[in-house]
């Protein structure tokens, strides 16, 4: 094992896949020369120097052209990895993601459509109005689009490699508050399936289901609740579409209580889909209603805290 930051893990995954497959290329705004060669997210270090401007393509500020052109390249056999500077800017290319990226395979009689869209999301400060959006839910209805949100460097690298190798579009959500977080990463080549959740902490009394930076908030809450002999199981969804229903239901049936945690607003969030899975398949197993801990439905971003999770856990325990 070695220690990498979240950004370094993504960088390493992209480099390894570009070395292995000459059809993989990297495209986006300010990913080469600007930001001291690190790119907006810090995940572009050394890429322009190693692969050159033909495979590390800096673009004007035009997300629609970036994603639309990449969709065309994917249809022609290339494997684009796109970096959108902030996930809010996906609104400028929604049509290409929704129709070109996800319906393209159907409209071309099953033709492969490999395309990874890296989308930095979320924030670390309360009350910020711009460039801190948690908009993964916007695309949850897109048919055939895989949506993932890794929480650790190990998961980020393994899932990025799997996403690049996948023959269909993947929206790769990267929380901005995680880029400098360090963690152990396996040596050598490995992939992590794009449709599997991961139990980050086993427990007996209540299940907290979450993803991205909120995994770390959930683990902090679980550690504090140990002092009161409350055992929390933390399930990292990792894959938001499709959901790993088996892991979700196995955990909830074991603990018989569920708290769903995400940084996005309550309305239209992934949490509603998770709650529906539980209600439709494990309602009889529950000892308390499912609770959601989210940002309120307000314009600014107010991420939940460990104290919010603790309050919800105590409530479902009665």
Tab-separated table of C-alpha atoms in Angstrom:
chain	number	residue	atom	x	y	z
A	1	UNK	CA	0.000	0.000	0.000
A	2	UNK	CA	1.038	3.601	-0.534
A	3	UNK	CA	-0.371	6.930	0.612
A	4	UNK	CA	-1.944	9.295	-1.919
A	5	UNK	CA	-4.288	12.228	-1.782
A	6	UNK	CA	-7.676	11.904	-3.451
A	7	UNK	CA	-6.488	14.128	-6.330
A	8	UNK	CA	-3.256	12.155	-6.718
A	9	UNK	CA	-5.220	8.903	-6.856
A	10	UNK	CA	-7.382	10.213	-9.706
A	11	UNK	CA	-4.288	11.533	-11.487
A	12	UNK	CA	-2.547	8.178	-11.184
A	13	UNK	CA	-5.596	6.309	-12.473
A	14	UNK	CA	-5.871	8.528	-15.550
A	15	UNK	CA	-2.162	8.248	-16.330
A	16	UNK	CA	-2.176	4.458	-16.023
A	17	UNK	CA	-5.178	4.111	-18.307
A	18	UNK	CA	-3.742	6.536	-20.869
A	19	UNK	CA	-0.496	4.561	-20.938
A	20	UNK	CA	-2.417	1.323	-21.423
A	21	UNK	CA	-4.808	2.558	-24.128
A	22	UNK	CA	-3.891	5.183	-26.718
A	23	UNK	CA	-7.597	5.842	-27.368
A	24	UNK	CA	-7.973	7.451	-23.930
A	25	UNK	CA	-7.621	11.229	-23.911
A	26	UNK	CA	-8.179	13.978	-21.327
A	27	UNK	CA	-10.084	17.162	-22.151
A	28	UNK	CA	-11.251	20.220	-20.229
A	29	UNK	CA	-10.633	23.824	-19.241
A	30	UNK	CA	-7.272	24.846	-17.716
A	31	UNK	CA	-6.062	21.251	-17.333
A	32	UNK	CA	-2.570	21.716	-18.763
A	33	UNK	CA	-0.649	24.985	-18.573
A	34	UNK	CA	-2.796	26.882	-16.086
A	35	UNK	CA	-2.930	26.360	-12.294
A	36	UNK	CA	0.799	25.524	-12.298
A	37	UNK	CA	0.035	22.439	-14.366
A	38	UNK	CA	-2.167	20.967	-11.646
A	39	UNK	CA	-5.505	21.769	-13.246
A	40	UNK	CA	-8.481	23.209	-11.349
A	41	UNK	CA	-8.837	20.104	-9.185
A	42	UNK	CA	-5.146	19.395	-8.697
A	43	UNK	CA	-5.499	16.104	-10.584
A	44	UNK	CA	-3.681	17.052	-13.808
A	45	UNK	CA	-0.070	17.106	-12.598
A	46	UNK	CA	2.383	15.842	-15.212
A	47	UNK	CA	-0.243	14.852	-17.751
A	48	UNK	CA	0.491	17.451	-20.422
A	49	UNK	CA	4.230	16.782	-20.138
A	50	UNK	CA	3.789	13.022	-20.515
A	51	UNK	CA	1.041	12.791	-23.124
A	52	UNK	CA	1.281	16.073	-25.020
A	53	UNK	CA	-1.392	18.452	-26.309
A	54	UNK	CA	-2.932	15.877	-28.667
A	55	UNK	CA	-4.138	13.786	-25.723
A	56	UNK	CA	-4.380	16.448	-23.002
A	57	UNK	CA	-6.630	18.970	-24.693
A	58	UNK	CA	-7.198	22.403	-23.172
A	59	UNK	CA	-10.408	24.013	-24.322
A	60	UNK	CA	-12.152	27.379	-24.282
A	61	UNK	CA	-14.876	27.912	-21.678
A	62	UNK	CA	-17.615	26.044	-23.540
A	63	UNK	CA	-18.896	22.982	-21.686
A	64	UNK	CA	-21.460	22.157	-24.349
A	65	UNK	CA	-18.759	21.855	-27.013
A	66	UNK	CA	-16.472	19.894	-24.680
A	67	UNK	CA	-19.054	17.227	-23.861
A	68	UNK	CA	-20.703	17.232	-27.285
A	69	UNK	CA	-17.382	16.824	-29.073
A	70	UNK	CA	-16.308	14.128	-26.638
A	71	UNK	CA	-19.553	12.244	-27.220
A	72	UNK	CA	-18.777	12.258	-30.932
A	73	UNK	CA	-15.245	11.029	-30.258
A	74	UNK	CA	-16.623	8.231	-28.071
A	75	UNK	CA	-18.941	7.167	-30.870
A	76	UNK	CA	-15.878	6.925	-33.127
A	77	UNK	CA	-13.986	4.609	-30.770
A	78	UNK	CA	-12.124	7.036	-28.514
A	79	UNK	CA	-12.365	7.075	-24.705
A	80	UNK	CA	-12.620	10.678	-23.509
A	81	UNK	CA	-12.137	11.690	-19.884
A	82	UNK	CA	-13.719	15.112	-19.421
A	83	UNK	CA	-13.087	17.477	-16.529
A	84	UNK	CA	-15.878	19.972	-15.903
A	85	UNK	CA	-14.420	22.702	-13.684
A	86	UNK	CA	-17.475	22.869	-11.397
A	87	UNK	CA	-20.444	20.525	-11.484
A	88	UNK	CA	-22.836	23.489	-11.802
A	89	UNK	CA	-21.520	23.973	-15.324
A	90	UNK	CA	-23.077	20.655	-16.332
A	91	UNK	CA	-26.247	22.662	-16.894
A	92	UNK	CA	-24.579	24.094	-20.019
A	93	UNK	CA	-24.198	20.614	-21.532
A	94	UNK	CA	-27.211	18.817	-20.091
A	95	UNK	CA	-28.514	17.860	-23.534
A	96	UNK	CA	-25.256	16.195	-24.551
A	97	UNK	CA	-25.019	14.252	-21.286
A	98	UNK	CA	-28.655	13.196	-21.267
A	99	UNK	CA	-29.208	12.486	-24.960
A	100	UNK	CA	-25.817	12.099	-26.570
A	101	UNK	CA	-24.171	10.319	-23.679
A	102	UNK	CA	-26.931	8.142	-22.263
A	103	UNK	CA	-29.288	7.555	-25.184
A	104	UNK	CA	-26.513	7.351	-27.746
A	105	UNK	CA	-26.081	3.612	-27.349
A	106	UNK	CA	-29.785	3.016	-27.918
A	107	UNK	CA	-29.960	5.345	-30.903
A	108	UNK	CA	-26.955	3.588	-32.495
A	109	UNK	CA	-28.222	0.035	-31.971
A	110	UNK	CA	-26.056	-0.702	-28.943
A	111	UNK	CA	-22.842	0.962	-30.124
A	112	UNK	CA	-20.276	1.458	-27.348
A	113	UNK	CA	-20.277	4.988	-25.938
A	114	UNK	CA	-17.338	5.221	-23.475
A	115	UNK	CA	-17.163	8.627	-21.822
A	116	UNK	CA	-16.177	9.705	-18.295
A	117	UNK	CA	-17.341	13.106	-17.060
A	118	UNK	CA	-15.436	14.256	-13.984
A	119	UNK	CA	-17.562	16.708	-12.016
A	120	UNK	CA	-16.196	18.416	-8.859
A	121	UNK	CA	-19.133	19.132	-6.545
A	122	UNK	CA	-19.980	20.317	-3.041
A	123	UNK	CA	-18.277	22.735	-0.720
A	124	UNK	CA	-16.709	23.071	2.707
A	125	UNK	CA	-18.197	26.376	3.821
A	126	UNK	CA	-21.718	27.220	4.921
A	127	UNK	CA	-23.727	29.749	2.986
A	128	UNK	CA	-21.787	29.758	-0.273
A	129	UNK	CA	-24.111	30.518	-3.189
A	130	UNK	CA	-22.042	29.577	-6.226
A	131	UNK	CA	-19.644	26.791	-7.208
A	132	UNK	CA	-20.637	24.544	-4.312
A	133	UNK	CA	-23.622	22.744	-5.825
A	134	UNK	CA	-24.497	19.133	-5.007
A	135	UNK	CA	-26.307	18.335	-8.223
A	136	UNK	CA	-25.869	14.601	-8.615
A	137	UNK	CA	-29.645	14.269	-8.374
A	138	UNK	CA	-30.106	16.280	-11.576
A	139	UNK	CA	-28.889	13.336	-13.629
A	140	UNK	CA	-30.378	10.470	-11.662
A	141	UNK	CA	-33.191	10.100	-14.192
A	142	UNK	CA	-30.824	9.883	-17.175
A	143	UNK	CA	-31.286	6.401	-18.669
A	144	UNK	CA	-28.144	4.293	-18.716
A	145	UNK	CA	-25.917	6.886	-17.047
A	146	UNK	CA	-23.787	5.495	-14.241
A	147	UNK	CA	-23.215	7.969	-11.394
A	148	UNK	CA	-20.491	7.341	-8.823
A	149	UNK	CA	-19.182	9.386	-5.887
A	150	UNK	CA	-16.124	7.821	-4.222
A	151	UNK	CA	-15.155	8.929	-0.722
A	152	UNK	CA	-11.532	7.758	-0.389
A	153	UNK	CA	-8.365	7.790	-2.511
A	154	UNK	CA	-8.509	3.987	-2.829
A	155	UNK	CA	-12.066	4.085	-4.126
A	156	UNK	CA	-11.357	7.092	-6.352
A	157	UNK	CA	-8.504	5.358	-8.155
A	158	UNK	CA	-10.199	1.984	-8.512
A	159	UNK	CA	-13.480	3.472	-9.684
A	160	UNK	CA	-11.801	5.899	-12.099
A	161	UNK	CA	-9.988	3.016	-13.769
A	162	UNK	CA	-13.239	1.056	-13.981
A	163	UNK	CA	-15.052	4.104	-15.377
A	164	UNK	CA	-12.483	4.658	-18.132
A	165	UNK	CA	-12.706	1.000	-19.142
A	166	UNK	CA	-16.505	1.004	-19.133
A	167	UNK	CA	-18.140	1.059	-22.559
A	168	UNK	CA	-20.885	3.486	-21.535
A	169	UNK	CA	-21.072	6.954	-19.944
A	170	UNK	CA	-20.063	7.498	-16.315
A	171	UNK	CA	-20.642	10.694	-14.319
A	172	UNK	CA	-17.773	10.721	-11.823
A	173	UNK	CA	-18.668	13.029	-8.917
A	174	UNK	CA	-15.635	14.288	-6.960
A	175	UNK	CA	-16.258	16.222	-3.765
A	176	UNK	CA	-14.059	19.318	-3.663
A	177	UNK	CA	-13.497	18.889	0.056
A	178	UNK	CA	-11.793	15.533	-0.517
A	179	UNK	CA	-9.052	16.435	-3.011
A	180	UNK	CA	-6.368	16.916	-0.338
A	181	UNK	CA	-7.510	14.049	1.887
A	182	UNK	CA	-4.918	11.270	2.157
A	183	UNK	CA	-5.457	7.531	2.291
A	184	UNK	CA	-3.857	4.195	1.512
A	185	UNK	CA	-4.034	2.949	-2.069
A	186	UNK	CA	-3.047	-0.548	-3.264
A	187	UNK	CA	0.049	-0.980	-5.393
A	188	UNK	CA	-0.432	-2.217	-8.940
A	189	UNK	CA	-3.478	-2.425	-11.160
A	190	UNK	CA	-6.929	-2.792	-9.601
A	191	UNK	CA	-10.489	-1.743	-10.301
A	192	UNK	CA	-13.537	-1.271	-8.085
A	193	UNK	CA	-16.932	-2.158	-9.601
A	194	UNK	CA	-19.126	0.808	-10.443
A	195	UNK	CA	-22.272	-0.779	-8.986
A	196	UNK	CA	-21.170	-1.820	-5.500
A	197	UNK	CA	-21.598	-0.113	-2.132
A	198	UNK	CA	-19.086	-0.639	0.659
A	199	UNK	CA	-19.646	-1.087	4.385
A	200	UNK	CA	-17.081	1.331	5.807
A	201	UNK	CA	-17.968	0.510	9.426
A	202	UNK	CA	-19.925	-2.453	10.751
A	203	UNK	CA	-22.527	-1.898	13.456
A	204	UNK	CA	-25.638	-3.375	15.032
A	205	UNK	CA	-28.053	-0.626	16.100
A	206	UNK	CA	-28.628	1.650	13.099
A	207	UNK	CA	-27.495	1.994	9.477
A	208	UNK	CA	-26.272	5.330	8.109
A	209	UNK	CA	-26.323	5.338	4.297
A	210	UNK	CA	-24.272	8.047	2.615
A	211	UNK	CA	-21.599	8.894	0.031
A	212	UNK	CA	-18.785	11.319	-0.815
A	213	UNK	CA	-17.524	13.634	1.923
A	214	UNK	CA	-20.499	12.772	4.112
A	215	UNK	CA	-18.990	9.309	4.657
A	216	UNK	CA	-16.359	10.979	6.830
A	217	UNK	CA	-19.044	12.948	8.679
A	218	UNK	CA	-20.928	9.702	9.329
A	219	UNK	CA	-17.794	7.995	10.634
A	220	UNK	CA	-17.142	10.932	12.968
A	221	UNK	CA	-20.687	10.668	14.309
A	222	UNK	CA	-20.355	6.910	14.740
A	223	UNK	CA	-17.157	7.354	16.737
A	224	UNK	CA	-18.857	9.831	19.075
A	225	UNK	CA	-21.887	7.569	19.535
A	226	UNK	CA	-19.639	4.714	20.650
A	227	UNK	CA	-19.242	6.549	23.953
A	228	UNK	CA	-22.923	5.848	24.623
A	229	UNK	CA	-22.657	2.229	23.485
A	230	UNK	CA	-24.532	2.949	20.250
A	231	UNK	CA	-23.233	0.825	17.378
A	232	UNK	CA	-23.573	2.484	13.952
A	233	UNK	CA	-23.096	0.771	10.612
A	234	UNK	CA	-21.865	3.163	7.903
A	235	UNK	CA	-22.633	2.162	4.322
A	236	UNK	CA	-20.835	4.105	1.601
A	237	UNK	CA	-23.142	3.923	-1.409
A	238	UNK	CA	-20.301	4.807	-3.828
A	239	UNK	CA	-22.616	4.078	-6.767
A	240	UNK	CA	-25.605	6.431	-6.901
A	241	UNK	CA	-26.975	5.015	-10.137
A	242	UNK	CA	-27.477	2.138	-10.130
A	243	UNK	CA	-27.893	1.729	-6.385
A	244	UNK	CA	-26.515	-1.430	-4.799
A	245	UNK	CA	-29.861	-2.502	-3.391
A	246	UNK	CA	-28.551	-5.794	-1.969
A	247	UNK	CA	-26.001	-4.108	0.306
A	248	UNK	CA	-28.500	-1.432	1.357
A	249	UNK	CA	-31.176	-3.974	2.265
A	250	UNK	CA	-28.806	-6.425	3.958
A	251	UNK	CA	-27.618	-3.688	6.301
A	252	UNK	CA	-31.062	-2.259	7.058
A	253	UNK	CA	-32.534	-5.699	7.720
A	254	UNK	CA	-29.705	-6.311	10.183
A	255	UNK	CA	-29.968	-3.059	12.152
A	256	UNK	CA	-33.698	-2.435	11.489
A	257	UNK	CA	-33.149	1.333	11.462
A	258	UNK	CA	-31.909	3.663	8.729
A	259	UNK	CA	-30.618	7.224	8.507
A	260	UNK	CA	-29.834	8.565	5.033
A	261	UNK	CA	-27.223	11.321	4.873
A	262	UNK	CA	-26.279	13.540	1.951
A	263	UNK	CA	-25.029	17.074	1.403
A	264	UNK	CA	-27.495	17.809	-1.395
A	265	UNK	CA	-30.842	19.418	-0.709
A	266	UNK	CA	-33.609	17.165	0.550
A	267	UNK	CA	-35.915	17.641	-2.451
A	268	UNK	CA	-34.831	15.655	-5.485
A	269	UNK	CA	-31.853	14.143	-3.670
A	270	UNK	CA	-30.513	10.608	-3.962
A	271	UNK	CA	-31.793	9.987	-0.429
A	272	UNK	CA	-35.371	9.830	-1.636
A	273	UNK	CA	-34.488	6.956	-3.963
A	274	UNK	CA	-32.657	5.115	-1.182
A	275	UNK	CA	-35.646	5.566	1.121
A	276	UNK	CA	-37.924	4.170	-1.589
A	277	UNK	CA	-35.753	1.068	-1.949
A	278	UNK	CA	-36.015	0.467	1.801
A	279	UNK	CA	-39.757	1.160	1.972
A	280	UNK	CA	-40.549	-1.113	-0.968
A	281	UNK	CA	-38.389	-4.035	0.140
A	282	UNK	CA	-37.742	-3.882	3.894
A	283	UNK	CA	-40.654	-1.975	5.412
A	284	UNK	CA	-41.671	-4.900	7.623
A	285	UNK	CA	-38.142	-5.137	9.013
A	286	UNK	CA	-38.033	-1.550	10.277
A	287	UNK	CA	-38.445	-0.618	13.934
A	288	UNK	CA	-38.543	3.124	13.193
A	289	UNK	CA	-39.245	5.427	10.241
A	290	UNK	CA	-36.400	6.131	7.838
A	291	UNK	CA	-34.867	9.565	8.477
A	292	UNK	CA	-32.997	11.818	6.053
A	293	UNK	CA	-30.253	14.246	7.093
A	294	UNK	CA	-29.618	16.735	4.289
A	295	UNK	CA	-29.006	20.329	3.349
A	296	UNK	CA	-32.275	22.237	3.757
A	297	UNK	CA	-34.179	23.389	0.677
A	298	UNK	CA	-32.489	26.790	0.499
A	299	UNK	CA	-30.311	28.409	-2.208
A	300	UNK	CA	-27.057	28.321	-0.220
A	301	UNK	CA	-25.129	25.213	0.752
A	302	UNK	CA	-25.370	24.186	4.423
A	303	UNK	CA	-23.815	20.711	4.716
A	304	UNK	CA	-24.993	18.429	7.539
A	305	UNK	CA	-22.648	17.975	10.491
A	306	UNK	CA	-21.786	15.041	12.718
A	307	UNK	CA	-24.078	16.546	15.361
A	308	UNK	CA	-26.965	16.429	12.886
A	309	UNK	CA	-26.297	12.742	12.290
A	310	UNK	CA	-26.074	12.037	16.021
A	311	UNK	CA	-29.435	13.727	16.580
A	312	UNK	CA	-31.056	11.629	13.837
A	313	UNK	CA	-29.555	8.389	15.150
A	314	UNK	CA	-30.831	9.087	18.656
A	315	UNK	CA	-34.275	9.824	17.229
A	316	UNK	CA	-34.598	6.525	15.340
A	317	UNK	CA	-33.396	4.671	18.432
A	318	UNK	CA	-36.191	6.272	20.456
